[in-house]
Amino acid sequence: MVGAVSTARPRVGVLALQGAFREHRRCLEACGAEVVEVRVPAELDGIAGLVIPGGESTTIGKLLLEWKIMEPLRERALAGMPIWGTCAGMILLCKTIADSEQPRLGLLDATVRRNAFGRQRESFEADLSLAPCGPAFAASPFRAVFIRAPLIERVETGVSVLARAYKPGEEEGEGRIVMARQGGLLATSFHPELTGDLRVHQYFLDMVAERQGQPS
Ligand code: GLN
């Protein structure tokens, strides 16, 4: 059905090798999705989107190789399956990781820097305007939790910047990129799974539904 958006309950995966995958699972289920924990390539079958959680990006990258899921996952992404990476997941999505050769999916045309907010801000919260994400975000800001967070230093053509936040001592100007999207790839420096505000999870599920409505 060309152009039709599927109304069936979406079936999405959460990469469950390490990190905050249970929290994402709870949020996606609260949005009405069916959730599969993904650890091996076969578990990618039958899912329409995947969340890569926060955690430790070098560990998750090594496990993706060890469990032989890096390449199958890259192939699914290149075939159009939406993927949302939060924090460590965002790092793994990016093509370039500043000063690091660590394993990555390398799909998003962006340069990311790990632990980019400095020691004094190992963990902090900020209210972000996510208005570019649509009407659901217009009425109130999104409380964003940052934990040893990365930021995107540079995006290439084709990547939309959806949110920015300030680095310590840099409260002037437009701020640094903390949320970006390129087609079916979504990246957030912060952790929407920790706040009880389900709007970003719903936004991702809408991306998945849009993709399911398209001819493959
Ligand atoms: N600092 C971590 C890394 O580089 C990411 C932190 C997180 O996911 N909360 O992998």
mmCIF file of C-alpha atoms and ligand atoms in Angstrom:
data_model
loop_
_atom_site.group_PDB
_atom_site.id
_atom_site.type_symbol
_atom_site.label_atom_id
_atom_site.label_comp_id
_atom_site.label_asym_id
_atom_site.label_seq_id
_atom_site.Cartn_x
_atom_site.Cartn_y
_atom_site.Cartn_z
ATOM 1 C CA MET A 1 0.000 0.000 0.000
ATOM 2 C CA VAL A 2 2.074 2.871 -1.275
ATOM 3 C CA GLY A 3 1.907 5.928 0.939
ATOM 4 C CA ALA A 4 -0.148 4.288 3.684
ATOM 5 C CA VAL A 5 1.139 4.572 7.237
ATOM 6 C CA SER A 6 0.861 1.275 9.090
ATOM 7 C CA THR A 7 -1.477 1.366 12.053
ATOM 8 C CA ALA A 8 -0.276 -2.016 13.346
ATOM 9 C CA ARG A 9 1.605 -2.103 16.652
ATOM 10 C CA PRO A 10 5.220 -1.356 15.696
ATOM 11 C CA ARG A 11 7.806 -3.993 16.548
ATOM 12 C CA VAL A 12 11.117 -2.379 17.391
ATOM 13 C CA GLY A 13 14.394 -3.570 18.852
ATOM 14 C CA VAL A 14 16.608 -2.249 21.614
ATOM 15 C CA LEU A 15 20.268 -3.190 21.331
ATOM 16 C CA ALA A 16 20.852 -5.000 24.614
ATOM 17 C CA LEU A 17 24.605 -5.666 24.663
ATOM 18 C CA GLN A 18 25.366 -3.112 27.409
ATOM 19 C CA GLY A 19 23.972 0.099 28.880
ATOM 20 C CA ALA A 20 20.521 1.563 29.545
ATOM 21 C CA PHE A 21 18.457 -0.737 27.319
ATOM 22 C CA ARG A 22 15.814 -1.659 29.939
ATOM 23 C CA GLU A 23 14.827 1.985 30.394
ATOM 24 C CA HIS A 24 14.340 2.395 26.636
ATOM 25 C CA ARG A 25 12.331 -0.787 26.552
ATOM 26 C CA ARG A 26 9.956 0.518 29.211
ATOM 27 C CA CYS A 27 9.457 3.840 27.392
ATOM 28 C CA LEU A 28 8.833 2.225 24.001
ATOM 29 C CA GLU A 29 6.349 -0.196 25.565
ATOM 30 C CA ALA A 30 4.617 2.708 27.294
ATOM 31 C CA CYS A 31 4.197 4.222 23.801
ATOM 32 C CA GLY A 32 2.480 1.024 22.662
ATOM 33 C CA ALA A 33 5.360 -0.632 20.788
ATOM 34 C CA GLU A 34 6.302 -4.289 20.936
ATOM 35 C CA VAL A 35 9.966 -4.447 21.970
ATOM 36 C CA VAL A 36 12.609 -7.061 21.198
ATOM 37 C CA GLU A 37 15.984 -7.102 22.982
ATOM 38 C CA VAL A 38 18.613 -7.518 20.271
ATOM 39 C CA ARG A 39 21.921 -9.263 20.985
ATOM 40 C CA VAL A 40 22.497 -11.519 17.967
ATOM 41 C CA PRO A 41 21.947 -10.972 14.207
ATOM 42 C CA ALA A 42 18.849 -13.220 14.032
ATOM 43 C CA GLU A 43 17.065 -10.876 16.446
ATOM 44 C CA LEU A 44 17.210 -8.131 13.792
ATOM 45 C CA ASP A 45 14.706 -10.119 11.730
ATOM 46 C CA GLY A 46 11.211 -8.783 11.997
ATOM 47 C CA ILE A 47 12.011 -5.480 13.700
ATOM 48 C CA ALA A 48 11.148 -2.199 11.984
ATOM 49 C CA GLY A 49 13.512 0.066 13.929
ATOM 50 C CA LEU A 50 16.266 -0.117 16.551
ATOM 51 C CA VAL A 51 17.369 1.945 19.542
ATOM 52 C CA ILE A 52 21.037 1.918 20.555
ATOM 53 C CA PRO A 53 21.162 2.955 24.221
ATOM 54 C CA GLY A 54 23.620 4.961 26.246
ATOM 55 C CA GLY A 55 26.386 3.119 28.024
ATOM 56 C CA GLU A 56 30.022 2.867 27.033
ATOM 57 C CA SER A 57 30.563 3.243 23.316
ATOM 58 C CA THR A 58 33.912 1.402 23.133
ATOM 59 C CA THR A 59 32.392 -1.587 24.962
ATOM 60 C CA ILE A 60 29.246 -1.651 22.820
ATOM 61 C CA GLY A 61 31.375 -1.297 19.656
ATOM 62 C CA LYS A 62 33.602 -4.233 20.666
ATOM 63 C CA LEU A 63 30.555 -6.356 21.511
ATOM 64 C CA LEU A 64 28.927 -5.501 18.155
ATOM 65 C CA LEU A 65 32.013 -6.994 16.471
ATOM 66 C CA GLU A 66 32.326 -9.940 18.859
ATOM 67 C CA TRP A 67 28.675 -10.913 18.486
ATOM 68 C CA LYS A 68 28.980 -10.437 14.696
ATOM 69 C CA ILE A 69 26.101 -8.018 14.580
ATOM 70 C CA MET A 70 27.953 -4.877 13.374
ATOM 71 C CA GLU A 71 27.738 -5.735 9.660
ATOM 72 C CA PRO A 72 24.139 -7.088 9.613
ATOM 73 C CA LEU A 73 23.032 -3.993 11.509
ATOM 74 C CA ARG A 74 24.843 -1.679 9.089
ATOM 75 C CA GLU A 75 23.155 -3.480 6.198
ATOM 76 C CA ARG A 76 19.693 -3.051 7.744
ATOM 77 C CA ALA A 77 20.388 0.638 8.274
ATOM 78 C CA LEU A 78 21.553 1.083 4.687
ATOM 79 C CA ALA A 79 18.358 -0.674 3.562
ATOM 80 C CA GLY A 80 16.423 2.044 5.412
ATOM 81 C CA MET A 81 15.616 0.698 8.884
ATOM 82 C CA PRO A 82 15.398 3.657 11.297
ATOM 83 C CA ILE A 83 17.961 3.677 14.108
ATOM 84 C CA TRP A 84 18.035 6.010 17.114
ATOM 85 C CA GLY A 85 21.267 6.283 19.094
ATOM 86 C CA THR A 86 21.299 7.929 22.530
ATOM 87 C CA CYS A 87 24.621 9.087 23.989
ATOM 88 C CA ALA A 88 26.981 6.104 23.456
ATOM 89 C CA GLY A 89 24.518 5.047 20.725
ATOM 90 C CA MET A 90 24.934 8.435 19.071
ATOM 91 C CA ILE A 91 28.728 8.010 19.116
ATOM 92 C CA LEU A 92 28.413 4.613 17.421
ATOM 93 C CA LEU A 93 26.185 6.061 14.690
ATOM 94 C CA CYS A 94 28.604 8.807 13.626
ATOM 95 C CA LYS A 95 31.094 8.464 10.766
ATOM 96 C CA THR A 96 33.856 10.390 12.558
ATOM 97 C CA ILE A 97 34.708 10.196 16.278
ATOM 98 C CA ALA A 98 37.183 12.934 17.206
ATOM 99 C CA ASP A 99 40.519 11.488 18.388
ATOM 100 C CA SER A 100 39.279 7.903 18.346
ATOM 101 C CA GLU A 101 39.604 4.887 16.064
ATOM 102 C CA GLN A 102 37.128 2.797 18.074
ATOM 103 C CA PRO A 103 34.687 0.498 16.223
ATOM 104 C CA ARG A 104 31.471 2.177 15.065
ATOM 105 C CA LEU A 105 28.575 1.777 12.657
ATOM 106 C CA GLY A 106 29.687 5.009 10.969
ATOM 107 C CA LEU A 107 26.417 5.854 9.247
ATOM 108 C CA LEU A 108 25.606 9.458 10.210
ATOM 109 C CA ASP A 109 27.538 12.124 8.296
ATOM 110 C CA ALA A 110 28.776 13.904 11.402
ATOM 111 C CA THR A 111 31.802 14.330 13.670
ATOM 112 C CA VAL A 112 31.169 13.551 17.327
ATOM 113 C CA ARG A 113 33.335 14.204 20.380
ATOM 114 C CA ARG A 114 33.038 11.935 23.414
ATOM 115 C CA ASN A 115 32.742 13.301 26.972
ATOM 116 C CA ALA A 116 32.549 16.738 25.423
ATOM 117 C CA PHE A 117 30.993 18.793 28.201
ATOM 118 C CA GLY A 118 33.996 18.635 30.507
ATOM 119 C CA ARG A 119 34.461 17.379 34.050
ATOM 120 C CA GLN A 120 32.404 19.999 35.809
ATOM 121 C CA ARG A 121 29.427 18.777 33.822
ATOM 122 C CA GLU A 122 29.837 14.979 34.097
ATOM 123 C CA SER A 123 26.103 14.960 34.588
ATOM 124 C CA PHE A 124 23.637 17.819 34.206
ATOM 125 C CA GLU A 125 20.143 18.647 33.049
ATOM 126 C CA ALA A 126 18.902 21.352 30.710
ATOM 127 C CA ASP A 127 15.598 22.410 29.192
ATOM 128 C CA LEU A 128 15.823 22.156 25.417
ATOM 129 C CA SER A 129 13.511 23.488 22.774
ATOM 130 C CA LEU A 130 12.815 20.593 20.422
ATOM 131 C CA ALA A 131 10.349 22.622 18.354
ATOM 132 C CA PRO A 132 11.973 21.466 15.058
ATOM 133 C CA CYS A 133 10.719 17.943 15.916
ATOM 134 C CA GLY A 134 7.086 18.949 15.470
ATOM 135 C CA PRO A 135 3.930 20.220 17.184
ATOM 136 C CA ALA A 136 4.182 17.820 20.154
ATOM 137 C CA PHE A 137 7.280 19.744 21.247
ATOM 138 C CA ALA A 138 5.936 23.255 20.759
ATOM 139 C CA ALA A 139 4.093 23.671 24.057
ATOM 140 C CA SER A 140 6.864 22.851 26.538
ATOM 141 C CA PRO A 141 10.630 22.350 26.551
ATOM 142 C CA PHE A 142 12.151 18.903 26.885
ATOM 143 C CA ARG A 143 14.070 18.211 30.110
ATOM 144 C CA ALA A 144 17.290 16.663 28.841
ATOM 145 C CA VAL A 145 19.606 14.586 31.045
ATOM 146 C CA PHE A 146 23.268 14.560 29.976
ATOM 147 C CA ILE A 147 25.649 11.948 31.434
ATOM 148 C CA ARG A 148 29.295 12.165 30.300
ATOM 149 C CA ALA A 149 27.677 13.272 27.099
ATOM 150 C CA PRO A 150 29.105 13.579 23.609
ATOM 151 C CA LEU A 151 28.305 16.445 21.280
ATOM 152 C CA ILE A 152 28.315 16.742 17.532
ATOM 153 C CA GLU A 153 31.054 19.102 16.389
ATOM 154 C CA ARG A 154 30.168 19.164 12.718
ATOM 155 C CA VAL A 155 27.476 17.870 10.387
ATOM 156 C CA GLU A 156 27.656 17.345 6.641
ATOM 157 C CA THR A 157 24.989 18.326 4.129
ATOM 158 C CA GLY A 158 21.852 16.252 4.552
ATOM 159 C CA VAL A 159 21.954 16.170 8.363
ATOM 160 C CA SER A 160 19.308 18.261 10.174
ATOM 161 C CA VAL A 161 20.210 19.808 13.502
ATOM 162 C CA LEU A 162 17.246 19.374 15.879
ATOM 163 C CA ALA A 163 18.636 20.702 19.171
ATOM 164 C CA ARG A 164 21.544 22.531 20.732
ATOM 165 C CA ALA A 165 22.823 22.977 24.301
ATOM 166 C CA TYR A 166 25.518 25.142 25.880
ATOM 167 C CA LYS A 167 28.935 24.041 27.055
ATOM 168 C CA PRO A 168 30.107 25.466 30.411
ATOM 169 C CA GLY A 169 31.358 29.005 29.937
ATOM 170 C CA GLU A 170 29.776 29.180 26.497
ATOM 171 C CA GLU A 171 26.275 30.386 27.312
ATOM 172 C CA GLU A 172 26.483 32.907 24.483
ATOM 173 C CA GLY A 173 25.652 32.130 20.874
ATOM 174 C CA GLU A 174 23.703 29.221 19.499
ATOM 175 C CA GLY A 175 25.166 26.345 21.568
ATOM 176 C CA ARG A 176 26.469 22.925 20.485
ATOM 177 C CA ILE A 177 24.615 20.251 18.550
ATOM 178 C CA VAL A 178 23.005 17.619 20.807
ATOM 179 C CA MET A 179 20.312 16.184 18.522
ATOM 180 C CA ALA A 180 20.459 15.507 14.789
ATOM 181 C CA ARG A 181 18.699 13.491 12.139
ATOM 182 C CA GLN A 182 19.653 12.203 8.699
ATOM 183 C CA GLY A 183 16.820 10.281 7.023
ATOM 184 C CA GLY A 184 16.126 7.263 9.227
ATOM 185 C CA LEU A 185 19.010 7.996 11.603
ATOM 186 C CA LEU A 186 18.306 9.907 14.817
ATOM 187 C CA ALA A 187 20.972 10.869 17.367
ATOM 188 C CA THR A 188 20.629 12.442 20.823
ATOM 189 C CA SER A 189 23.460 13.304 23.252
ATOM 190 C CA PHE A 190 20.972 13.138 26.110
ATOM 191 C CA HIS A 191 18.840 10.407 27.688
ATOM 192 C CA PRO A 192 15.078 10.738 27.058
ATOM 193 C CA GLU A 193 14.617 7.285 28.612
ATOM 194 C CA LEU A 194 15.404 8.721 32.056
ATOM 195 C CA THR A 195 12.869 11.538 32.294
ATOM 196 C CA GLY A 196 9.392 10.023 31.934
ATOM 197 C CA ASP A 197 8.706 12.360 29.003
ATOM 198 C CA LEU A 198 7.934 10.001 26.128
ATOM 199 C CA ARG A 199 7.867 12.552 23.317
ATOM 200 C CA VAL A 200 11.216 11.618 21.744
ATOM 201 C CA HIS A 201 10.325 7.902 21.907
ATOM 202 C CA GLN A 202 7.047 8.717 20.174
ATOM 203 C CA TYR A 203 8.912 10.827 17.606
ATOM 204 C CA PHE A 204 11.137 7.824 16.809
ATOM 205 C CA LEU A 205 8.144 5.486 16.564
ATOM 206 C CA ASP A 206 6.568 7.962 14.125
ATOM 207 C CA MET A 207 9.761 7.745 12.029
ATOM 208 C CA VAL A 208 9.413 3.946 12.070
ATOM 209 C CA ALA A 209 5.728 4.137 11.059
ATOM 210 C CA GLU A 210 6.545 6.548 8.221
ATOM 211 C CA ARG A 211 9.206 4.208 6.928
ATOM 212 C CA GLN A 212 6.854 1.207 7.130
ATOM 213 C CA GLY A 213 4.375 3.109 4.990
ATOM 214 C CA GLN A 214 6.951 3.503 2.219
ATOM 215 C CA PRO A 215 7.664 0.993 -0.526
ATOM 216 C CA SER A 216 11.002 -0.733 0.170
HETATM 217 N N1 GLN B 1 30.896 8.715 27.676
HETATM 218 C C1 GLN B 1 30.287 7.535 27.127
HETATM 219 C C2 GLN B 1 31.044 7.036 25.900
HETATM 220 O O1 GLN B 1 31.904 7.691 25.428
HETATM 221 C C3 GLN B 1 28.846 7.784 26.762
HETATM 222 C C4 GLN B 1 28.057 8.101 27.992
HETATM 223 C C5 GLN B 1 26.629 7.641 27.969
HETATM 224 O O2 GLN B 1 26.206 6.891 27.081
HETATM 225 N N2 GLN B 1 25.892 8.039 28.966
HETATM 226 O O3 GLN B 1 30.767 5.995 25.424
#
